[in-house]
Short mmCIF file of C-alpha atoms in Angstrom, two decimals:
data_model
loop_
_atom_site.label_atom_id
_atom_site.label_comp_id
_atom_site.label_asym_id
_atom_site.label_seq_id
_atom_site.Cartn_x
_atom_site.Cartn_y
_atom_site.Cartn_z
CA MET A 27 12.46 14.32 -12.06
CA THR A 28 13.94 13.99 -8.47
CA GLN A 29 12.02 11.96 -6.32
CA LYS A 30 10.63 13.49 -2.89
CA ARG A 31 11.43 11.62 0.09
CA LEU A 32 8.59 10.25 2.12
CA ALA A 33 8.83 9.32 5.97
CA ILE A 34 6.00 6.95 7.42
CA ILE A 35 6.36 6.81 11.05
CA GLY A 36 4.60 3.62 12.06
CA ASN A 37 3.94 0.24 10.47
CA GLY A 38 0.72 -0.71 11.70
CA MET A 39 -2.75 -1.20 9.70
CA ALA A 40 -2.67 2.54 8.68
CA ALA A 41 0.60 2.51 7.35
CA SER A 42 0.14 -0.72 5.48
CA ARG A 43 -3.09 0.52 3.85
CA LEU A 44 -1.33 3.88 3.17
CA LEU A 45 0.96 2.03 1.19
CA ASP A 46 -1.49 0.19 -0.69
CA GLU A 47 -3.17 3.29 -1.92
CA LEU A 48 0.05 5.05 -2.78
CA VAL A 49 1.21 1.88 -4.67
CA ARG A 50 -2.18 2.13 -6.59
CA ARG A 51 -1.41 5.66 -7.49
CA ASN A 52 2.17 4.71 -8.83
CA ALA A 53 3.56 6.90 -5.87
CA THR A 54 6.78 5.08 -6.02
CA GLY A 55 8.00 6.92 -9.19
CA VAL A 56 7.07 10.15 -7.40
CA PHE A 57 8.31 9.39 -3.87
CA GLU A 58 11.15 7.72 -2.15
CA ILE A 59 9.39 5.89 0.69
CA THR A 60 10.70 4.86 3.85
CA VAL A 61 8.74 3.16 6.55
CA TYR A 62 9.83 3.17 10.21
CA GLY A 63 8.40 0.41 12.27
CA GLU A 64 8.99 -0.04 16.31
CA GLU A 65 8.15 -3.60 15.92
CA ALA A 66 10.63 -5.91 14.75
CA ARG A 67 8.19 -7.28 12.00
CA GLY A 68 6.19 -6.38 9.21
CA PRO A 69 2.53 -5.06 9.62
CA TYR A 70 -0.18 -7.31 10.67
CA ASN A 71 -4.15 -7.32 11.29
CA ARG A 72 -4.62 -6.60 14.91
CA ILE A 73 -8.00 -7.25 14.85
CA LEU A 74 -7.21 -10.98 14.18
CA LEU A 75 -4.55 -11.23 16.97
CA GLY A 76 -7.04 -13.71 18.94
CA ARG A 77 -5.81 -16.49 16.04
CA VAL A 78 -2.45 -15.72 17.37
CA LEU A 79 -3.25 -16.04 21.03
CA THR A 80 -5.04 -19.62 20.28
CA GLY A 81 -1.92 -20.93 18.57
CA GLY A 82 -1.88 -19.68 15.14
CA SER A 83 1.06 -18.59 13.21
CA PRO A 84 1.81 -15.02 12.98
CA ASN A 85 2.00 -15.33 9.32
CA GLU A 86 -1.65 -16.03 9.37
CA ILE A 87 -2.33 -12.57 10.15
CA GLU A 88 0.57 -10.82 8.19
CA LEU A 89 -0.43 -7.85 6.05
CA LYS A 90 2.94 -7.50 4.12
CA SER A 91 6.12 -9.46 3.80
CA ASN A 92 9.85 -8.18 3.55
CA ASP A 93 9.30 -9.35 -0.07
CA TRP A 94 6.53 -7.02 -0.58
CA PHE A 95 8.78 -3.80 0.46
CA ALA A 96 11.53 -5.05 -1.68
CA ALA A 97 9.38 -5.72 -4.77
CA ARG A 98 8.10 -1.98 -4.62
CA GLY A 99 11.19 -0.36 -3.70
CA VAL A 100 9.71 0.82 -0.47
CA ALA A 101 12.51 1.15 2.33
CA PHE A 102 11.39 -0.65 5.45
CA GLN A 103 13.29 -0.11 8.73
CA SER A 104 11.80 -2.63 11.44
CA GLY A 105 12.65 -2.43 15.11
CA VAL A 106 13.18 1.29 14.52
CA ARG A 107 11.62 4.04 16.89
CA VAL A 108 11.71 7.62 15.71
CA THR A 109 12.04 9.84 18.68
CA LYS A 110 12.08 13.27 17.23
CA VAL A 111 10.89 14.96 14.03
CA ASP A 112 12.62 18.66 13.10
CA PRO A 113 9.95 20.30 10.93
CA VAL A 114 12.34 23.04 10.20
CA ALA A 115 15.26 20.80 9.07
CA ARG A 116 12.82 18.57 7.77
CA ARG A 117 14.85 15.72 9.20
CA LEU A 118 14.00 13.10 11.82
CA THR A 119 16.12 11.26 14.32
CA THR A 120 15.63 7.43 15.63
CA SER A 121 16.29 5.59 18.95
CA ALA A 122 19.76 4.56 17.47
CA GLY A 123 20.59 8.15 17.16
CA ASP A 124 20.70 8.38 13.32
CA THR A 125 19.14 11.29 11.47
CA HIS A 126 17.19 10.82 8.11
CA PRO A 127 16.01 13.78 6.01
CA TYR A 128 12.64 13.84 4.46
CA ASP A 129 10.46 16.09 2.25
CA VAL A 130 6.94 14.72 3.64
CA CYS A 131 6.29 12.98 6.64
CA VAL A 132 3.17 11.08 7.96
CA PHE A 133 2.49 9.96 11.47
CA ALA A 134 0.75 6.70 11.44
CA THR A 135 1.76 5.84 14.85
CA GLY A 136 -1.44 4.29 15.96
CA SER A 137 -2.27 3.94 19.80
CA SER A 138 -0.98 2.26 23.07
CA PRO A 139 -3.03 0.29 25.63
CA LEU A 140 -4.71 2.19 28.34
CA ILE A 141 -3.36 0.70 31.65
CA PRO A 142 -5.29 1.97 34.50
CA GLN A 143 -2.65 2.93 37.40
CA ILE A 144 -3.99 0.55 40.20
CA GLU A 145 -2.03 -0.86 43.05
CA GLY A 146 0.18 -3.92 42.33
CA LEU A 147 1.04 -3.68 38.81
CA LYS A 148 4.61 -3.63 39.76
CA SER A 149 6.42 -6.15 41.86
CA ASP A 150 8.41 -5.56 45.24
CA ASP A 151 11.71 -4.87 43.15
CA GLY A 152 9.91 -2.28 40.99
CA GLY A 153 9.70 -4.55 37.71
CA PRO A 154 6.51 -5.59 36.06
CA ARG A 155 4.46 -8.17 38.03
CA ALA A 156 4.70 -11.35 36.24
CA GLY A 157 1.31 -12.42 34.70
CA VAL A 158 0.14 -8.81 34.12
CA HIS A 159 -0.17 -8.39 30.22
CA VAL A 160 -1.82 -6.07 27.56
CA PHE A 161 -3.39 -7.60 24.67
CA ARG A 162 -2.14 -5.12 21.65
CA THR A 163 0.61 -6.91 19.78
CA ILE A 164 1.80 -10.29 18.49
CA GLU A 165 4.60 -10.39 21.17
CA ASP A 166 1.90 -9.83 23.88
CA CYS A 167 -0.08 -12.74 22.47
CA VAL A 168 3.10 -15.07 22.44
CA ALA A 169 3.84 -13.71 26.00
CA ILE A 170 0.22 -14.69 27.46
CA ARG A 171 0.03 -17.87 25.57
CA ASP A 172 3.38 -18.98 26.97
CA ARG A 173 1.83 -18.36 30.71
CA ALA A 174 -1.54 -19.76 29.89
CA ARG A 175 -2.03 -23.09 31.37
CA PRO A 176 -5.22 -25.34 31.01
CA GLY A 177 -7.09 -25.16 34.37
CA SER A 178 -5.39 -21.85 35.70
CA SER A 179 -7.41 -18.75 36.14
CA ALA A 180 -7.19 -15.56 34.11
CA VAL A 181 -9.11 -11.91 34.60
CA VAL A 182 -9.53 -9.74 31.63
CA VAL A 183 -10.18 -6.33 32.34
CA GLY A 184 -12.29 -4.62 29.60
CA GLY A 185 -15.60 -6.00 28.02
CA GLY A 186 -15.25 -4.17 24.60
CA LEU A 187 -14.10 -5.74 21.49
CA LEU A 188 -10.47 -6.53 22.28
CA GLY A 189 -11.23 -7.73 25.95
CA LEU A 190 -14.12 -10.06 24.83
CA GLU A 191 -11.80 -11.50 22.09
CA ALA A 192 -8.97 -12.16 24.40
CA ALA A 193 -11.56 -13.77 26.90
CA LYS A 194 -12.84 -16.12 24.34
CA SER A 195 -9.19 -17.04 23.16
CA LEU A 196 -8.13 -17.66 26.62
CA CYS A 197 -11.39 -19.67 27.30
CA ASP A 198 -10.50 -21.81 24.33
CA LEU A 199 -6.96 -22.56 25.82
CA GLY A 200 -8.79 -24.20 28.68
CA LEU A 201 -8.46 -21.36 31.31
CA HIS A 202 -11.16 -20.24 33.65
CA VAL A 203 -11.92 -16.66 32.43
CA THR A 204 -13.72 -13.73 34.39
CA VAL A 205 -14.26 -10.51 32.51
CA LEU A 206 -14.32 -7.30 34.39
CA HIS A 207 -16.32 -4.28 32.75
CA LEU A 208 -16.72 -1.03 34.68
CA ASN A 209 -19.94 -0.11 32.65
CA PRO A 210 -22.98 -2.10 33.55
CA VAL A 211 -23.44 -2.80 29.79
CA LEU A 212 -20.76 -5.33 27.55
CA MET A 213 -19.48 -3.49 24.53
CA ASN A 214 -21.30 -0.24 25.70
CA ALA A 215 -19.62 1.99 22.93
CA GLN A 216 -21.61 -0.28 20.37
CA LEU A 217 -24.81 -1.96 22.34
CA ASP A 218 -27.51 -0.90 24.35
CA LYS A 219 -28.99 -2.78 27.33
CA PHE A 220 -30.71 -5.49 25.37
CA GLY A 221 -27.88 -6.01 23.10
CA GLY A 222 -25.16 -6.03 25.79
CA ASP A 223 -27.35 -8.40 28.05
CA LEU A 224 -27.85 -10.65 25.10
CA LEU A 225 -24.36 -10.94 24.35
CA ARG A 226 -23.62 -11.43 28.05
CA ARG A 227 -25.70 -14.29 28.25
CA ALA A 228 -23.93 -15.82 25.07
CA ILE A 229 -20.60 -15.37 26.40
CA GLU A 230 -21.60 -16.84 29.72
CA LYS A 231 -22.66 -19.83 27.84
CA MET A 232 -19.30 -20.35 26.77
CA GLY A 233 -18.20 -20.59 30.44
CA ILE A 234 -16.89 -17.05 30.82
CA PHE A 235 -17.86 -15.43 34.01
CA VAL A 236 -18.58 -11.74 33.46
CA ARG A 237 -18.98 -8.98 36.26
CA THR A 238 -20.12 -5.74 34.75
CA GLY A 239 -19.97 -2.33 36.91
CA THR A 240 -16.84 -2.99 38.44
CA THR A 241 -13.48 -3.17 37.41
CA ALA A 242 -9.76 -3.91 38.93
CA ASP A 243 -8.65 -1.84 41.93
CA GLU A 244 -5.58 -3.90 43.00
CA ILE A 245 -3.45 -6.71 41.67
CA ILE A 246 -2.67 -8.93 44.71
CA GLY A 247 0.31 -11.16 44.65
CA ASN A 248 4.11 -12.05 45.80
CA GLY A 249 6.49 -11.52 42.59
CA HIS A 250 3.43 -12.93 40.53
CA VAL A 251 0.03 -12.55 40.23
CA GLU A 252 -2.16 -14.44 42.58
CA ALA A 253 -5.49 -12.61 42.50
CA VAL A 254 -7.28 -9.44 41.70
CA LYS A 255 -9.29 -7.43 44.03
CA MET A 256 -12.36 -5.22 42.72
CA ARG A 257 -13.65 -1.91 43.83
CA ALA A 258 -16.17 -3.39 45.89
CA GLY A 259 -13.79 -5.37 47.74
CA ASP A 260 -14.41 -8.96 46.15
CA VAL A 261 -11.23 -10.82 45.27
CA VAL A 262 -11.09 -13.20 42.41
CA PRO A 263 -8.25 -15.54 41.97
CA ALA A 264 -6.10 -15.04 39.10
CA ASP A 265 -2.82 -16.49 37.58
CA LEU A 266 -2.92 -14.11 34.59
CA VAL A 267 -4.18 -10.73 33.93
CA VAL A 268 -4.74 -9.20 30.72
CA PHE A 269 -5.93 -5.48 30.27
CA ALA A 270 -7.80 -4.79 27.43
CA CYS A 271 -9.85 -1.52 28.62
CA GLY A 272 -9.16 1.10 25.86
CA ILE A 273 -6.44 2.66 23.81
CA VAL A 274 -4.50 6.20 24.03
CA PRO A 275 -3.57 7.75 20.76
CA ARG A 276 0.12 7.65 20.31
CA THR A 277 1.27 11.48 20.15
CA GLU A 278 4.32 11.86 22.10
CA VAL A 279 6.76 12.29 19.15
CA ALA A 280 4.28 14.48 17.47
CA LYS A 281 3.95 16.84 20.58
CA ALA A 282 7.64 16.74 21.27
CA SER A 283 8.19 17.77 17.58
CA GLY A 284 6.13 20.82 17.97
CA VAL A 285 3.07 19.34 16.01
CA PRO A 286 -0.09 20.69 17.80
CA VAL A 287 -2.08 17.84 19.58
CA ASN A 288 -5.36 17.75 21.50
CA ARG A 289 -6.73 14.17 22.27
CA ALA A 290 -4.47 13.10 19.11
CA ILE A 291 -2.69 14.64 16.21
CA LEU A 292 -4.86 17.53 14.87
CA VAL A 293 -5.47 17.22 11.10
CA ASN A 294 -7.72 19.16 8.69
CA ASP A 295 -9.73 17.81 5.65
CA LEU A 296 -6.18 17.13 3.76
CA LEU A 297 -5.09 15.10 6.87
CA ALA A 298 -2.34 17.74 7.27
CA THR A 299 -1.36 18.94 10.63
CA GLN A 300 -0.79 22.67 11.36
CA VAL A 301 2.97 22.21 10.64
CA PRO A 302 3.92 22.28 6.75
CA GLY A 303 4.78 18.68 5.18
CA ILE A 304 3.71 16.76 8.17
CA TYR A 305 0.32 14.47 8.07
CA ALA A 306 -1.16 11.99 10.11
CA VAL A 307 -3.57 9.10 9.74
CA GLY A 308 -5.28 6.33 11.83
CA GLU A 309 -5.67 6.42 15.54
CA CYS A 310 -3.21 8.99 16.38
CA ALA A 311 -5.02 11.34 14.04
CA GLU A 312 -8.07 13.89 15.30
CA HIS A 313 -10.02 15.28 12.62
CA ASP A 314 -13.06 17.72 13.56
CA GLY A 315 -12.96 16.59 16.94
CA GLN A 316 -13.22 12.88 16.11
CA VAL A 317 -10.72 9.98 16.78
CA TYR A 318 -11.38 6.94 14.75
CA GLY A 319 -10.41 3.65 16.05
CA LEU A 320 -12.14 1.45 13.50
CA VAL A 321 -10.73 -0.02 10.20
CA GLN A 322 -13.39 1.52 7.48
CA PRO A 323 -12.71 5.45 8.67
CA ILE A 324 -9.10 4.83 8.54
CA TRP A 325 -9.25 3.15 5.07
CA GLU A 326 -10.85 6.30 3.91
CA GLN A 327 -8.42 8.65 5.53
CA CYS A 328 -5.55 6.64 3.48
CA ALA A 329 -7.32 7.02 0.24
CA VAL A 330 -7.52 10.71 0.82
CA LEU A 331 -4.19 11.26 2.02
CA ALA A 332 -2.77 9.15 -1.04
CA ASP A 333 -4.81 11.32 -3.32
CA VAL A 334 -3.42 14.42 -1.76
CA LEU A 335 0.17 13.23 -1.76
CA THR A 336 0.44 12.01 -5.21
CA GLY A 337 -2.11 14.68 -6.58
CA ALA A 338 -4.17 11.88 -8.11
CA ASN A 339 -7.33 14.03 -7.18
CA PRO A 340 -6.51 17.28 -6.15
CA ARG A 341 -10.09 17.77 -4.85
CA ALA A 342 -9.87 14.83 -2.48
CA ARG A 343 -10.97 15.79 1.12
CA TYR A 344 -11.54 13.84 4.11
CA LEU A 345 -14.87 15.09 5.41
CA GLY A 346 -15.33 12.53 8.36
CA SER A 347 -16.92 9.15 8.25
CA LYS A 348 -20.08 7.45 9.33
CA VAL A 349 -18.90 4.70 11.40
CA TYR A 350 -20.10 1.26 11.87
CA THR A 351 -19.02 -2.21 13.31
CA ARG A 352 -19.66 -5.41 12.26
CA LEU A 353 -17.58 -8.12 14.07
CA LYS A 354 -17.74 -11.62 15.41
CA VAL A 355 -17.30 -10.84 19.00
CA ALA A 356 -16.14 -14.05 21.18
CA GLY A 357 -18.06 -16.02 18.25
CA VAL A 358 -21.05 -13.93 18.52
CA GLU A 359 -22.06 -11.77 15.52
CA VAL A 360 -22.48 -8.22 16.39
CA ALA A 361 -23.01 -4.90 13.95
CA SER A 362 -23.93 -1.38 15.20
CA PHE A 363 -23.71 1.86 13.44
CA GLY A 364 -25.37 5.22 13.65
CA MET A 365 -27.89 6.41 16.41
CA PRO A 366 -28.20 4.07 19.58
CA ASP A 367 -31.51 5.27 20.42
CA ALA A 368 -34.29 7.78 19.64
CA GLN A 369 -33.29 11.37 20.44
CA PHE A 370 -36.59 13.07 19.59
CA PRO A 371 -40.31 12.14 20.23
CA THR A 372 -40.85 11.96 16.42
CA ASP A 373 -37.92 9.22 16.13
CA GLU A 374 -39.18 5.67 15.39
CA VAL A 375 -37.66 2.45 17.00
CA VAL A 376 -38.00 -0.88 15.72
CA GLN A 377 -36.91 -3.67 17.81
CA VAL A 378 -37.06 -7.72 17.14
CA PHE A 379 -35.80 -9.67 20.23
CA GLU A 380 -35.58 -13.31 19.91
CA GLU A 381 -34.18 -14.60 23.14
CA ARG A 382 -34.54 -18.26 22.17
CA ARG A 383 -32.52 -17.86 19.09
CA GLY A 384 -30.14 -15.38 20.67
CA VAL A 385 -30.79 -12.93 18.09
CA TYR A 386 -31.58 -8.89 18.79
CA ARG A 387 -32.23 -6.55 15.81
CA LYS A 388 -32.98 -2.57 16.34
CA LEU A 389 -33.48 0.36 13.86
CA VAL A 390 -33.69 4.02 14.71
CA VAL A 391 -35.58 5.79 12.03
CA ARG A 392 -35.77 9.57 11.75
CA ASP A 393 -37.92 11.34 8.95
CA GLY A 394 -38.44 7.91 7.19
CA LYS A 395 -34.60 7.21 6.98
CA LEU A 396 -32.43 5.13 8.72
CA ALA A 397 -30.23 7.01 11.63
CA GLY A 398 -29.01 3.82 13.30
CA ALA A 399 -29.11 -0.16 13.65
CA MET A 400 -28.17 -2.70 16.10
CA LEU A 401 -27.64 -6.43 15.53
CA VAL A 402 -26.78 -9.08 17.78
CA GLY A 403 -26.62 -12.91 16.83
CA CYS A 404 -27.53 -12.52 13.32
CA THR A 405 -25.90 -9.87 10.99
CA GLU A 406 -27.07 -10.95 7.55
CA ALA A 407 -29.12 -7.74 7.08
CA ALA A 408 -26.09 -5.45 8.04
CA PRO A 409 -24.44 -4.80 4.53
CA ALA A 410 -27.96 -3.74 3.10
CA LEU A 411 -28.73 -1.71 6.06
CA VAL A 412 -25.48 -0.26 6.14
CA GLN A 413 -25.79 0.87 2.38
CA MET A 414 -29.21 2.55 3.17
CA PHE A 415 -27.70 4.35 5.78
CA ASP A 416 -24.63 5.78 4.09
CA ARG A 417 -26.93 6.78 0.92
CA ASP A 418 -29.57 8.35 3.23
CA GLU A 419 -32.12 6.21 1.38
CA PRO A 420 -35.75 6.27 2.35
CA LEU A 421 -36.83 3.18 4.13
CA PRO A 422 -39.62 1.02 2.61
CA PRO A 423 -42.90 1.03 4.76
CA ASN A 424 -42.26 -2.75 5.91
CA ARG A 425 -39.70 -2.01 8.53
CA LEU A 426 -39.72 -5.61 9.87
CA ASP A 427 -39.14 -7.08 6.53
CA VAL A 428 -35.82 -4.57 5.99
CA LEU A 429 -34.65 -5.65 9.44
CA ALA A 430 -35.06 -9.24 9.08
CA THR A 431 -33.51 -9.62 5.46
CA GLY A 432 -32.18 -6.40 4.50
CA ASN A 433 -33.55 -7.17 1.09
CA ALA A 434 -34.18 -3.30 0.25
CA VAL A 435 -30.88 -3.50 -1.67
CA SER A 436 -31.72 -6.77 -3.71
CA THR A 437 -29.33 -6.92 -6.76
CA PRO A 438 -25.51 -8.34 -6.47
CA ALA A 439 -24.57 -4.97 -8.29
CA GLU A 440 -25.53 -3.18 -5.47
CA ARG A 441 -25.34 -5.41 -2.61
CA GLU A 442 -22.14 -4.96 -0.47
CA VAL A 443 -20.43 -8.21 0.69
CA CYS A 444 -17.46 -6.11 2.57
CA ASN A 445 -18.41 -2.84 3.92
CA CYS A 446 -14.79 -1.84 5.02
CA ASN A 447 -13.63 -1.93 1.37
CA HIS A 448 -17.11 -1.37 -0.28
CA VAL A 449 -17.00 -4.46 -2.55
CA THR A 450 -20.06 -5.87 -3.89
CA GLU A 451 -21.19 -9.18 -4.17
CA SER A 452 -21.18 -8.85 -8.26
CA ALA A 453 -17.64 -8.03 -7.69
CA VAL A 454 -16.72 -10.90 -5.60
CA ILE A 455 -18.66 -13.32 -7.95
CA GLU A 456 -16.72 -12.08 -10.96
CA ALA A 457 -13.27 -12.45 -9.24
CA ILE A 458 -14.34 -16.08 -8.61
CA ARG A 459 -15.50 -16.65 -12.26
CA ASP A 460 -11.78 -14.94 -13.20
CA GLY A 461 -10.18 -17.84 -11.48
CA CYS A 462 -9.91 -16.93 -7.58
CA ASP A 463 -10.62 -20.22 -6.39
CA THR A 464 -9.34 -19.94 -2.89
CA LEU A 465 -10.11 -17.32 0.22
CA PRO A 466 -6.81 -15.79 0.03
CA ALA A 467 -6.77 -15.39 -3.61
CA LEU A 468 -10.18 -13.70 -3.43
CA CYS A 469 -9.30 -11.39 -0.72
CA SER A 470 -6.19 -10.17 -2.46
CA ALA A 471 -7.87 -9.70 -5.81
CA THR A 472 -11.08 -7.66 -4.36
CA ARG A 473 -9.52 -6.48 -0.92
CA ALA A 474 -12.81 -8.07 0.64
CA GLY A 475 -12.03 -9.62 3.98
CA THR A 476 -8.89 -7.69 4.43
CA GLY A 477 -9.99 -5.26 7.14
CA CYS A 478 -12.33 -6.31 10.25
CA GLY A 479 -12.55 -9.88 8.38
CA SER A 480 -16.22 -10.17 9.55
CA CYS A 481 -17.02 -10.86 5.94
CA ARG A 482 -14.86 -13.90 5.31
CA GLY A 483 -17.73 -16.11 6.32
CA GLN A 484 -19.96 -15.02 3.45
CA LEU A 485 -17.18 -14.98 1.09
CA THR A 486 -16.49 -18.54 1.79
CA THR A 487 -20.09 -19.25 1.04
CA LEU A 488 -19.89 -17.27 -2.20
CA LEU A 489 -16.85 -19.14 -3.14
CA THR A 490 -18.34 -22.41 -2.41
CA THR A 491 -21.63 -21.83 -4.21
CA HIS A 492 -19.99 -20.52 -7.49
CA ALA A 493 -17.29 -22.66 -7.53
CA VAL A 494 -19.53 -25.69 -7.45
CA ALA A 495 -21.94 -23.96 -10.15
CA GLN A 496 -19.11 -23.34 -12.57
CA ALA A 497 -18.06 -26.91 -11.92
CA GLY A 498 -21.49 -28.21 -12.86
#
């Protein structure tokens, strides 16, 4: 049987996960797969970029080595940018001018950092001003780290997940860090005022100065950054400025190739675009009006697309995702999902605020079922709460007990450790008993900890506990 030619444009986390799902379905026997990656390296986990910024090796966050591609017969063209796709001839063109035929094409181009067009971004000669950076790639991290000097000043524009991670990493490097966030609440996409204020206090205790309700209006400096002027007119000294204030789906090649685009590349329940033979997944895809930027929905998209492309499950459809976030943000545990607050008079809100411990927990209940939750400072109950949310299960009468411990899901067979990959505690324990005695081995065997990484602490605890039990 003649193999079909499958071109994957992009080499980020979505492309990497799609490859995993395809390989699990033996797709290399059906497809001749070629991956086109703009970066001159293999895929890596962008969520863990802070490790590289603070001095870690890029290998620590690598998802696939060149050996992985070679062993599976997947062609990998690194440092190659696809500039155009011809849907009629089914041929793509690269930045080198080469053309390559395809039968099926998948856009997994991800997104680019959003940089506000403010005064002073460029130096007098028209080039980029020295000291202005974004926080998106390993190369960005290396460039920031090379410029960062203990005792110097840095301004991070953006108080979301990436911005706070960058701020914490720069603080750990010994810089004086100021965070500017336009919204009055930090991580406002995930937290309410109580949660945002608690997170802010925890971050300020680390020595990071936070300014909310404002943002950068001008970069000041002669050739290199010297200060940042805010909208209110205040000036903050800065030797380094890092923009982490949002992302924009990368749709330029798709749009130029005649693929319909709105905010991102439009796809249906099969992750197919309106152009035959072309699909899209990840941050560059828009499904039913939603563009997802978190790991778990993208993982779900990749599983469906692998089923669709290989025919492994002809009924596979992507029907959207219930989105949740569980991360350690600048050293502070945060989890949120569903509705952030009551929307109707009959909605029930349960809140526990322990200021001294730095803990905030909140449930939003509708018709006796969990409609949303928010946890700051302690997220042990998050996996169980997420399961109740996903399954649309009735909550037990004692809401406070559920909020404190999440023990409504009590058996290891049901209790999820890794929500990104839906890995249960019993599956982790079984892998340990089968010989996985290190964290990398455990992650590889179960896929737990390979998404956002927030469950790695719990995996380490289970590894230690059950390794000791086995030794005893």
